[in-house]
Coordinates of C-alpha atoms and ligand atoms in Angstrom, one line a residue:
X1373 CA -9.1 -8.6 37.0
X1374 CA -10.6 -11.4 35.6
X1375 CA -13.3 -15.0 36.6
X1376 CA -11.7 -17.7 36.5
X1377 CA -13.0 -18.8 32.8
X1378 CA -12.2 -21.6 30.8
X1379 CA -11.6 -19.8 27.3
X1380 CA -13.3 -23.0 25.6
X1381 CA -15.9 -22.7 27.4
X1382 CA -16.4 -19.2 26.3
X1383 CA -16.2 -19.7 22.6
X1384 CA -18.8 -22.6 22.5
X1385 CA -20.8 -20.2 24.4
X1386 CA -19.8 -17.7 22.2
X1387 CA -21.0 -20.0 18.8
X1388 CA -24.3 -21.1 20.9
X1389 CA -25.6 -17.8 20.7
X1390 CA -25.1 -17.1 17.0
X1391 CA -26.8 -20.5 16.6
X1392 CA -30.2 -19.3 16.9
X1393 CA -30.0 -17.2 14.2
X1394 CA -28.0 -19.5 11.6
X1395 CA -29.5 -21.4 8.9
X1396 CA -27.4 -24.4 10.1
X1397 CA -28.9 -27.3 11.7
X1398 CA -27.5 -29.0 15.0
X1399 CA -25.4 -31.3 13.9
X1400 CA -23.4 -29.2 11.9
X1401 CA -23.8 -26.5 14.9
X1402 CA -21.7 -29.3 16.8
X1403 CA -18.9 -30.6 14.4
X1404 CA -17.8 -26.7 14.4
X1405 CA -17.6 -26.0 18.3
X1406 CA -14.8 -28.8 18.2
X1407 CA -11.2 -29.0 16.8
X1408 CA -10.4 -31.5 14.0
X1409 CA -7.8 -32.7 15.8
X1410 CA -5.2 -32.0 18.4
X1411 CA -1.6 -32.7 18.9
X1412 CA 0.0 -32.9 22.0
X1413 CA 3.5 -33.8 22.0
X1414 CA 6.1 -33.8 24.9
X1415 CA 9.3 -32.0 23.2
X1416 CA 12.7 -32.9 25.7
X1417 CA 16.1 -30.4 25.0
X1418 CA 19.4 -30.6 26.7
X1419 CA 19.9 -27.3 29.1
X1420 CA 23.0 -25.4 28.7
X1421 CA 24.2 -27.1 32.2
X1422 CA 23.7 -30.5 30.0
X1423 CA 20.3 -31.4 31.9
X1424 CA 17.9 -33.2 29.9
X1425 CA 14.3 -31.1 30.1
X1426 CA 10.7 -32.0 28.7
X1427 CA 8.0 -29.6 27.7
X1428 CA 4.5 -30.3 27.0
X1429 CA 3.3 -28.3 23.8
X1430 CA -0.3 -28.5 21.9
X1431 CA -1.5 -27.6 18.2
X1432 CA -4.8 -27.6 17.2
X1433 CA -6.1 -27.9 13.9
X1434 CA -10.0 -26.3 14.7
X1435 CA -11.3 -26.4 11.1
X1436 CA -10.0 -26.2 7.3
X1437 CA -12.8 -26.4 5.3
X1438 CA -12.3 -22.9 3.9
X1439 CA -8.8 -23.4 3.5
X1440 CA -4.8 -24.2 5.3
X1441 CA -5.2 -24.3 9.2
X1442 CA -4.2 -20.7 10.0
X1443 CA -2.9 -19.6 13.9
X1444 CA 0.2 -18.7 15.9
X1445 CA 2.6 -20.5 18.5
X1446 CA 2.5 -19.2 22.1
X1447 CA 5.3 -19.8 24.7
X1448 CA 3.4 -19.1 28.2
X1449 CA 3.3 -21.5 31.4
X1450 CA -0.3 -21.3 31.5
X1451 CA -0.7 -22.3 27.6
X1452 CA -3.1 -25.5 28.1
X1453 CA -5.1 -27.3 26.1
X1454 CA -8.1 -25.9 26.7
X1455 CA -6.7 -22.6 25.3
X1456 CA -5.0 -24.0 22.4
X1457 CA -8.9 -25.3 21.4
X1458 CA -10.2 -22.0 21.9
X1459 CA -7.9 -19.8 20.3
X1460 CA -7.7 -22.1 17.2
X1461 CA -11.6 -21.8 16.8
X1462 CA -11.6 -18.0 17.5
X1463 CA -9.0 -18.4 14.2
X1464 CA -12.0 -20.0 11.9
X1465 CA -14.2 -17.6 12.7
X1466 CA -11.6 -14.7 12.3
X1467 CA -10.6 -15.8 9.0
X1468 CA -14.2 -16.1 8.1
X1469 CA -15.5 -12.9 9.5
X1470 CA -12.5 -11.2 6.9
X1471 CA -13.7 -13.4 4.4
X1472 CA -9.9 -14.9 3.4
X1473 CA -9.1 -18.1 2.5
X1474 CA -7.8 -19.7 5.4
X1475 CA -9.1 -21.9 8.7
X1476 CA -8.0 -21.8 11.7
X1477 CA -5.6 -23.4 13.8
X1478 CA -3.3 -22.6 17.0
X1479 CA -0.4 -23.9 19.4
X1480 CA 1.6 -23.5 22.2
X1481 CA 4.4 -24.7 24.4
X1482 CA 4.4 -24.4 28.2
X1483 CA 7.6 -22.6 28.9
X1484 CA 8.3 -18.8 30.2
X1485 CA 10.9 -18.1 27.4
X1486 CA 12.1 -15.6 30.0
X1487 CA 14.0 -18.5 32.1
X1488 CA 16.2 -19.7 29.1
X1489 CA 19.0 -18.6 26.9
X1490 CA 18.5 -18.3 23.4
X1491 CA 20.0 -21.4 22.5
X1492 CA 18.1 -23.1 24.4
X1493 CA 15.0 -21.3 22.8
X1494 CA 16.4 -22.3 19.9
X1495 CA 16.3 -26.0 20.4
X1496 CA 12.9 -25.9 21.8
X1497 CA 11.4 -24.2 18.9
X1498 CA 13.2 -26.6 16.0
X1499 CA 12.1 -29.5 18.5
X1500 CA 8.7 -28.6 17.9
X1501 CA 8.9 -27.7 14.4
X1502 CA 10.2 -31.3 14.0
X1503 CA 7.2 -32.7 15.5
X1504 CA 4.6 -30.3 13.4
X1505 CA 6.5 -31.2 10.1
X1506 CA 4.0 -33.8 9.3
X1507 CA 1.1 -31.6 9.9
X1508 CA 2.5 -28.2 8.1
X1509 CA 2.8 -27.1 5.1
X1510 CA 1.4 -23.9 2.8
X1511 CA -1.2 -26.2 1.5
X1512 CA -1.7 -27.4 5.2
X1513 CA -1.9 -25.4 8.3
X1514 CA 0.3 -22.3 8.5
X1515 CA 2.0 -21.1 11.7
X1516 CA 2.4 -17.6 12.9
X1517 CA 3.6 -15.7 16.2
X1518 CA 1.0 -15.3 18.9
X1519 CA 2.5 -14.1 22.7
X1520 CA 5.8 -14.3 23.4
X1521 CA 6.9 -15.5 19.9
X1522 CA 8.4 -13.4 17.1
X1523 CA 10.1 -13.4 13.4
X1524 CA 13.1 -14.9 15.4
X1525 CA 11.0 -18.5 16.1
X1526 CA 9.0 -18.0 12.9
X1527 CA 12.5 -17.9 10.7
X1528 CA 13.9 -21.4 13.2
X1529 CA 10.4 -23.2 12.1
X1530 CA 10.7 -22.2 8.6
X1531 CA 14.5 -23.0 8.3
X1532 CA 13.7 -26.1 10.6
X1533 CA 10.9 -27.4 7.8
X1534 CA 13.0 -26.0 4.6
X1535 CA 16.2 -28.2 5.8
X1536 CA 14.0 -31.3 7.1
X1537 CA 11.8 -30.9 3.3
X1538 CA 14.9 -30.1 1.1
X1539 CA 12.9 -27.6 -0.5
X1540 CA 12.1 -23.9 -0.4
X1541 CA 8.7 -23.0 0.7
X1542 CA 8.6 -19.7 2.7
X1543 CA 4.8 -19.8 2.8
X1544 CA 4.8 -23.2 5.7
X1545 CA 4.4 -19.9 8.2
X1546 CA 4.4 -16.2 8.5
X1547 CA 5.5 -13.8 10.5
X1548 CA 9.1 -13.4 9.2
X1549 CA 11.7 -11.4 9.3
X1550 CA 11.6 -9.2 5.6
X1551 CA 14.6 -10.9 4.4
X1552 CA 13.4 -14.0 5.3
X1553 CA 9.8 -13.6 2.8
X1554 CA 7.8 -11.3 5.6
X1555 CA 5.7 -8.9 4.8
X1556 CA 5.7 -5.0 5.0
X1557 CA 3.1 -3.9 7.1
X1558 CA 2.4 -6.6 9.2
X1559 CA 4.2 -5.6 12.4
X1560 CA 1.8 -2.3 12.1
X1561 CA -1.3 -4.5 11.0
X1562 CA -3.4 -5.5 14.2
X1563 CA -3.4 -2.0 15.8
X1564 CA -4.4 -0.8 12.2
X1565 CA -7.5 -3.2 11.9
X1566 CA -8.5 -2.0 15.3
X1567 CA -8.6 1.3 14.5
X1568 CA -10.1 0.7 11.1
X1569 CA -12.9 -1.4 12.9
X1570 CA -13.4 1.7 15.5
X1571 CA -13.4 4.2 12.6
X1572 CA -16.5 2.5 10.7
X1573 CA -18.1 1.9 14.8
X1574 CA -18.3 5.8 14.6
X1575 CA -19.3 6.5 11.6
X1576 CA -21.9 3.6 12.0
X1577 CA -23.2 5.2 15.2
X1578 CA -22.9 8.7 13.8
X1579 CA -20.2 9.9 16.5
X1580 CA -17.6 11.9 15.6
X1581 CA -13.7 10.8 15.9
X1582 CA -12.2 14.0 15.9
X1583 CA -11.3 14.9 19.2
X1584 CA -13.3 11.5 20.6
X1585 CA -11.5 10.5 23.9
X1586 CA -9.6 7.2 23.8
X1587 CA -7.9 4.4 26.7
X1588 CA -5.3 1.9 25.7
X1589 CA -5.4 -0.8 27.9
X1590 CA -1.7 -2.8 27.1
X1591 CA 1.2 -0.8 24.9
X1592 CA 3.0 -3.6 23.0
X1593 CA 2.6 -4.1 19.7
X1594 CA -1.3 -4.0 19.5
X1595 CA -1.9 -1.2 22.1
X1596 CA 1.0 0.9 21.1
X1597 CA 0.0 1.0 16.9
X1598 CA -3.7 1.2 17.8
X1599 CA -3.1 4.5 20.0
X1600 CA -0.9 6.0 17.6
X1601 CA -3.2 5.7 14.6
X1602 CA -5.9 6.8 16.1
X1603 CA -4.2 9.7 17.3
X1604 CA -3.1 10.5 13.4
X1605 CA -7.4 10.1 12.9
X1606 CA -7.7 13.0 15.2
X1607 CA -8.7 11.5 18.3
X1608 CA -7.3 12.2 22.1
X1609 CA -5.3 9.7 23.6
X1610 CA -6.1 10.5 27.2
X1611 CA -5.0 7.3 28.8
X1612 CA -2.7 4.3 28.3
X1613 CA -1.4 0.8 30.5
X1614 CA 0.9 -1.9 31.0
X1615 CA 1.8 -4.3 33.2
X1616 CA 3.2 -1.5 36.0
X1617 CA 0.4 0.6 35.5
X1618 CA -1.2 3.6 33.5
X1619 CA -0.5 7.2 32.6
X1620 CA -3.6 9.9 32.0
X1621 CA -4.0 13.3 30.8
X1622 CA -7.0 14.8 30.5
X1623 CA -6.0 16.8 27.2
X1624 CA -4.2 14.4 25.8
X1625 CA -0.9 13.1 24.7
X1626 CA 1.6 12.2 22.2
X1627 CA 1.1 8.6 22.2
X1628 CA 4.7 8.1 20.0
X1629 CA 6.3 10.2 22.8
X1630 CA 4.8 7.6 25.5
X1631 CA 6.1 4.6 23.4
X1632 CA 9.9 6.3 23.7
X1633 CA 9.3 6.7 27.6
X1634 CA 8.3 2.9 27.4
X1635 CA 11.4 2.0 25.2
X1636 CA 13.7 3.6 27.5
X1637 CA 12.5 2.6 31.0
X1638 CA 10.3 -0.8 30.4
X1639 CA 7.0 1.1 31.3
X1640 CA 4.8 3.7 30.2
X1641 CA 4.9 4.7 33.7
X1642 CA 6.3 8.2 34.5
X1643 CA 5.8 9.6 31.3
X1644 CA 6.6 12.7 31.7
X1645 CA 3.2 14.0 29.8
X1646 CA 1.1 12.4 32.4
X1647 CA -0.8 14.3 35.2
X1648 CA -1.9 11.2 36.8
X1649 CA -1.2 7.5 37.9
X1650 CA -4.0 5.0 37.0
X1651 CA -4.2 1.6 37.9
X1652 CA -5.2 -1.0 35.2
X1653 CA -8.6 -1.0 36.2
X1654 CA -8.7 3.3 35.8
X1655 CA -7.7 2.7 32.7
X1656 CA -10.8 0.4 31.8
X1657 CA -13.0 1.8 33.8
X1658 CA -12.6 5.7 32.7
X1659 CA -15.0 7.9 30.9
X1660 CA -14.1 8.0 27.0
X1661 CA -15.8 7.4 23.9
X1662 CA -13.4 4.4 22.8
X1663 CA -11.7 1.8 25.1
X1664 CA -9.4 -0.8 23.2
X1665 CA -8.3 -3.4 25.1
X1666 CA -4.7 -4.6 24.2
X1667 CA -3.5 -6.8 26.3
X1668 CA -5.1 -10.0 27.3
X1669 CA -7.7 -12.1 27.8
X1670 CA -10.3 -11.7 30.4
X1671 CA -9.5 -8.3 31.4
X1672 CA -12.8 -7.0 31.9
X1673 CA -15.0 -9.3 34.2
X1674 CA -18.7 -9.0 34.7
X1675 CA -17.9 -6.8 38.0
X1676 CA -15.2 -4.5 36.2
X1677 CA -17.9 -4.0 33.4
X1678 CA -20.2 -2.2 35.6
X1679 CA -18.1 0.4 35.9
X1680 CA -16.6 0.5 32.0
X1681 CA -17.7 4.0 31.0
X1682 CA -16.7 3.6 27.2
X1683 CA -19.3 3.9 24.3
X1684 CA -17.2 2.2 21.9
X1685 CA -14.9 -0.9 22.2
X1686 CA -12.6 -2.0 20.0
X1687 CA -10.6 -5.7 20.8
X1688 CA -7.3 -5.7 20.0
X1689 CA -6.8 -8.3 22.5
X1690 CA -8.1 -11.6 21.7
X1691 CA -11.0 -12.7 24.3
X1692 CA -10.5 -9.5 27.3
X1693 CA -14.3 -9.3 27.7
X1694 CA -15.3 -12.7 29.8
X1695 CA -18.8 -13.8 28.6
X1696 CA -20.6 -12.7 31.3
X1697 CA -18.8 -9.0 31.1
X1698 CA -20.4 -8.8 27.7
X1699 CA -23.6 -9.5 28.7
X1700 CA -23.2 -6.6 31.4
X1701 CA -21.9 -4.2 28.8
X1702 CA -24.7 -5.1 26.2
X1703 CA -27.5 -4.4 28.7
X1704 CA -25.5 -0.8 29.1
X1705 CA -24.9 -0.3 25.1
X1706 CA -21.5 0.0 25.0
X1707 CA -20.7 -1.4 21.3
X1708 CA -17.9 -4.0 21.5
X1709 CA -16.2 -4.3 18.3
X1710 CA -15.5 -8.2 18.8
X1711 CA -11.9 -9.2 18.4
X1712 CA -12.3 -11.7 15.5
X1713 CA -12.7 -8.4 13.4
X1714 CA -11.4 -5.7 15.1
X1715 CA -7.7 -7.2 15.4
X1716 CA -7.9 -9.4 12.2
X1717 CA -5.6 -7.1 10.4
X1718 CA -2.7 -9.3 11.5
X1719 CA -4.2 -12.1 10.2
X1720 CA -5.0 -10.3 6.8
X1721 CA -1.5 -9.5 6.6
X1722 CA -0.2 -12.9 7.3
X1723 CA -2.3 -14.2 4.1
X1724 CA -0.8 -11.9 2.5
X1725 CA 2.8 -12.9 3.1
X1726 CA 1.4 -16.3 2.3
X1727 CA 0.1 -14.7 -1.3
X1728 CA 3.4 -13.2 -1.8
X1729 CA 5.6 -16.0 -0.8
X1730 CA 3.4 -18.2 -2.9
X1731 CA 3.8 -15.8 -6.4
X1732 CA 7.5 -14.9 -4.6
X1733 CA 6.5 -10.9 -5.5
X1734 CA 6.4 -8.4 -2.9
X1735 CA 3.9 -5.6 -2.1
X1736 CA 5.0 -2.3 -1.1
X1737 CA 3.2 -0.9 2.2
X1738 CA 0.9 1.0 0.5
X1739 CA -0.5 -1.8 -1.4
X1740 CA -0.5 -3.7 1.9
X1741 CA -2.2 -0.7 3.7
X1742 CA -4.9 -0.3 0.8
X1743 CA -6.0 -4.0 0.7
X1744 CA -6.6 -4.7 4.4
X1745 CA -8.8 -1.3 4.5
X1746 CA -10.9 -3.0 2.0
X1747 CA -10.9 -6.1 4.0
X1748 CA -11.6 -4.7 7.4
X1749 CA -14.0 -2.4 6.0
X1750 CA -16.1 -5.2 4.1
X1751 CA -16.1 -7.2 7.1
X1752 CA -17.3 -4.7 9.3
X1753 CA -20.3 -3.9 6.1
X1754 CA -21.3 -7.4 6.4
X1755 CA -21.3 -7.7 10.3
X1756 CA -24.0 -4.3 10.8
X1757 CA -26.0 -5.7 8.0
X1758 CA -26.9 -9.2 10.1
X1759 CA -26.9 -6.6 13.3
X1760 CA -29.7 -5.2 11.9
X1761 CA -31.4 -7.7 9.8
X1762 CA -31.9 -10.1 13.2
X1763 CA -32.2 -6.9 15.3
X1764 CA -29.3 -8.0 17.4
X1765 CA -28.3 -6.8 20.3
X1766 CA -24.9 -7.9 20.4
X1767 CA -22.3 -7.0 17.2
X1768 CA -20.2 -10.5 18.2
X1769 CA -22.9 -12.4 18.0
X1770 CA -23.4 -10.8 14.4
X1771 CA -19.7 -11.0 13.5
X1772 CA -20.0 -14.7 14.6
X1773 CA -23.8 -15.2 12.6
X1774 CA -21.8 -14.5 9.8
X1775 CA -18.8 -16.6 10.4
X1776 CA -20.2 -19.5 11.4
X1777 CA -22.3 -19.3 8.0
X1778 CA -20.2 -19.4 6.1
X1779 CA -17.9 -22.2 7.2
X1780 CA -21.1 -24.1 7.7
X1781 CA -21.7 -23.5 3.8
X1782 CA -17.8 -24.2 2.7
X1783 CA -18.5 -27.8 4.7
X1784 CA -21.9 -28.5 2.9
X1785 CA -21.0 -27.4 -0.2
X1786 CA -18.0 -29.9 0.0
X1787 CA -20.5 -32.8 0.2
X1788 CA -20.1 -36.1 2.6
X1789 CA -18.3 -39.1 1.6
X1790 CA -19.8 -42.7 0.8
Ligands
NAD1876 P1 2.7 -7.6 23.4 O1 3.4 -8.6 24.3 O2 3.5 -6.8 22.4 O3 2.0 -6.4 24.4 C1 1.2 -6.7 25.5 C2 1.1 -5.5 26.3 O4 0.1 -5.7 27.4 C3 2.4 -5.1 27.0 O5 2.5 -3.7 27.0 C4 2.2 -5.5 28.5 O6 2.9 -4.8 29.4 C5 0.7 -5.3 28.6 N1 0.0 -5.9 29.7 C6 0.2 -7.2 30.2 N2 -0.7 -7.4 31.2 C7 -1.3 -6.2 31.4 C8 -2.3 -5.8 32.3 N3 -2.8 -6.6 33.3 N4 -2.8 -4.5 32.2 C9 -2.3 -3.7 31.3 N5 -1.4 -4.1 30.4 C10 -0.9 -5.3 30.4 O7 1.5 -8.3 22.8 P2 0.6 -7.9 21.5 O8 1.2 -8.6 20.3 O9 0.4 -6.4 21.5 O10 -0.7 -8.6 21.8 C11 -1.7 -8.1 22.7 C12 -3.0 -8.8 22.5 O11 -3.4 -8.6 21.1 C13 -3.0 -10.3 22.8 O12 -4.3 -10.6 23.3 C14 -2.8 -10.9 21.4 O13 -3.3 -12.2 21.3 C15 -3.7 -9.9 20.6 N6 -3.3 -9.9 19.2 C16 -2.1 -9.5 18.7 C17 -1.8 -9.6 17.4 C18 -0.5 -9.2 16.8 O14 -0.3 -9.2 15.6 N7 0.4 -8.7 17.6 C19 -2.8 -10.1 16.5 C20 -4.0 -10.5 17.0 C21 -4.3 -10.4 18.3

């Protein structure tokens, strides 16, 4: 279910109501609910039936003063520009909120990837990478996979750039293959910062995780990770989606199991574990102490979150709460666990296959593991310290307080030109 929202309207919305409580003044308020700059570039391939297509395709470069632009590549048909702006700020303040040296940037192209062969894939993707050569680079802005793009595009960019450049330079985008400079631990990384994120919610609001009921709305790569680490935590997985629908057992299940039943038929659907068919909305809308989100954006609207019956929420999915659903669900206090935090651990772990690439030395898992704890866990430290100190109501707003600071700061601190 969702309103129809305009995702960049949302995060200026989002970054006026941090305002009132930054140390920033107006001005600079305004330079950072805008993009730097934008490209939009028509990309035309030759089908495998010899036609000649075109393809519209965006990337935004939101802001770098703390470092390269940072943000994946979408193929959707309903990528627009609009939501290229609004996920490539929701980047700055994610790499801000986690505190690493990146900014934040994002693109698209509007295709469904399902309606061509791989070779045609192919030649859209090094068609675009020709056109972003200019504006890439480690130093520069630093692509990743976002929906519907994976370590296969990632390795055509980088091969595209390497060939084009004459050089080798792994770090111009991550998200690769392992042989191609990847990192371990990233495929397992955003489900891990969301559970992370919900462990310290707990502990923050003295509940207890073992045996704490939790719903998994979406159970790809997010959803799927998310729902089997908390289950390792000792929490119940009672309930899980996809697209065709949800699965629910009252005592629980074996959320590995579930993903098997998915592998096989294309659906959590039928598992075999489940006592009961949900709909999408049961699953949001059901009575457990954690509800993460893993699918897409505005999945909750202000109607749907009357009826959420979560104390804790935890964003894997970037944006699923519209604007108005979080104002619902903050007059009910149900603590949301924004997204720029709670599913950052994929962006952690793409700066650090960056690092690595860069010193061309490789981490085991465990280091991985160990280092995005820290960084999850400090960010979460920093965000219930403004929470409290402005008495806030929200924890985005806090997680964004703290953001916004310090790119503001980065920006002063760089001075103004004659
Ligand atoms: P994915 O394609 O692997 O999985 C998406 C899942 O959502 C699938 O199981 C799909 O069936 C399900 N789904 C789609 N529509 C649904 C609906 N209406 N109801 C229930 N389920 C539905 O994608 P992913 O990588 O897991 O990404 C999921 C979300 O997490 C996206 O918002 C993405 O931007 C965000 N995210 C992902 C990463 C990452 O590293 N994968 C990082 C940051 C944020």
């Amino acid at each position: 279910m969702s309103d129809e929202v305009n995702p960049f309207e949302s995060l200026q919305s989002q970054i006026d109501d941090a305002a009132a409580y930054l140390d920033v003044g107006d001005d600079v308020i305004e330079r950072l609910k805008h993009p730097e700059r934008v490209l939009e570039t028509n990309l035309t391939i030759e089908r495998d039936d010899g036609d000649l297509e075109r393809f519209t395709a965006f990337r935004s470069q939101f802001n770098g003063d703390r470092g390269p632009y940072k943000g994946g590549i979408r193929y959707h048909p309903q990528v627009s520009r609009d939501e290229v702006k609004a996920l490539s700020g929701w980047m700055t303040y994610k790499t801000a909120i986690v505190d690493i040296p990146l900014g934040g940037g994002k693109g698209g192209i509007v295709v469904d990837p399902d309606d061509y062969s791989e070779a045609e894939l192919e030649q859209l993707t090094r068609s675009f990478a020709k056109e972003l050569r200019p504006l890439i680079g480690e130093d520069r802005d630093v692509p990743a996979p976002d929906v519907n793009t994976g370590q296969r595009e990632m390795n055509w960019i980088k091969d595209t750039y390497e060939t084009i450049e004459n050089t080798t330079e792994p770090g111009v985008i991550t998200g690769k293959a392992l042989d191609s400079g990847g990192s371990e631990g990233r495929v397992e990384a955003t489900g891990r910062s969301t559970v992370i994120a919900a462990r310290e919610a707990f502990d923050y609001l003295d509940k207890d995780l073992e045996g704490a009921t939790v719903a998994v709305q979406g159970y790809g790569n997010a959803g799927w990770i998310a729902a089997k680490l908390i289950d390792e935590m000792g929490a119940t997985v009672v309930a899980a989606s996809d697209s065709s629908g949800g699965i629910y057992n009252a005592d629980g299940f074996d959320p590995v199991a579930a993903k098997e039943h998915k592998n096989e038929t294309g659906s959590v659907v039928g598992f075999e574990d489940s006592e009961a068919a949900l709909t999408n909305d049961d699953v949001l809308t059901l009575d457990v102490d954690l509800l993460i989100p893993a699918a897409l954006e505005n999945a909750i609207d202000a109607d749907l979150a009357e009826a959420v019956d979560a104390d804790v929420i935890s964003e894997a999915a970037n944006g699923p709460l519209t604007p108005a659903a979080d104002e619902v669900l903050e007059g009910k206090d149900v603590f949301v666990i924004p997204d720029i935090l709670a599913n950052a651990g994929g962006v952690t772990v793409s700066y650090f296959e960056w690092v690595q690439n860069r010193q061309r030395f490789y981490w085991a898992e465990e280091r991985v593991n160990e280092e995005l704890e820290t960084i999850i866990v400090d960010a979460f430290d920093a965000l219930v310290e403004t929470y409290e100190r402005h008495d806030l109501e929200n924890p985005r707003t806090a997680a964004y307080v703290v953001a916004i600071q310090r790119v503001a700061d980065a920006f002063e601190e760089a001075g103004s030109w004659p």
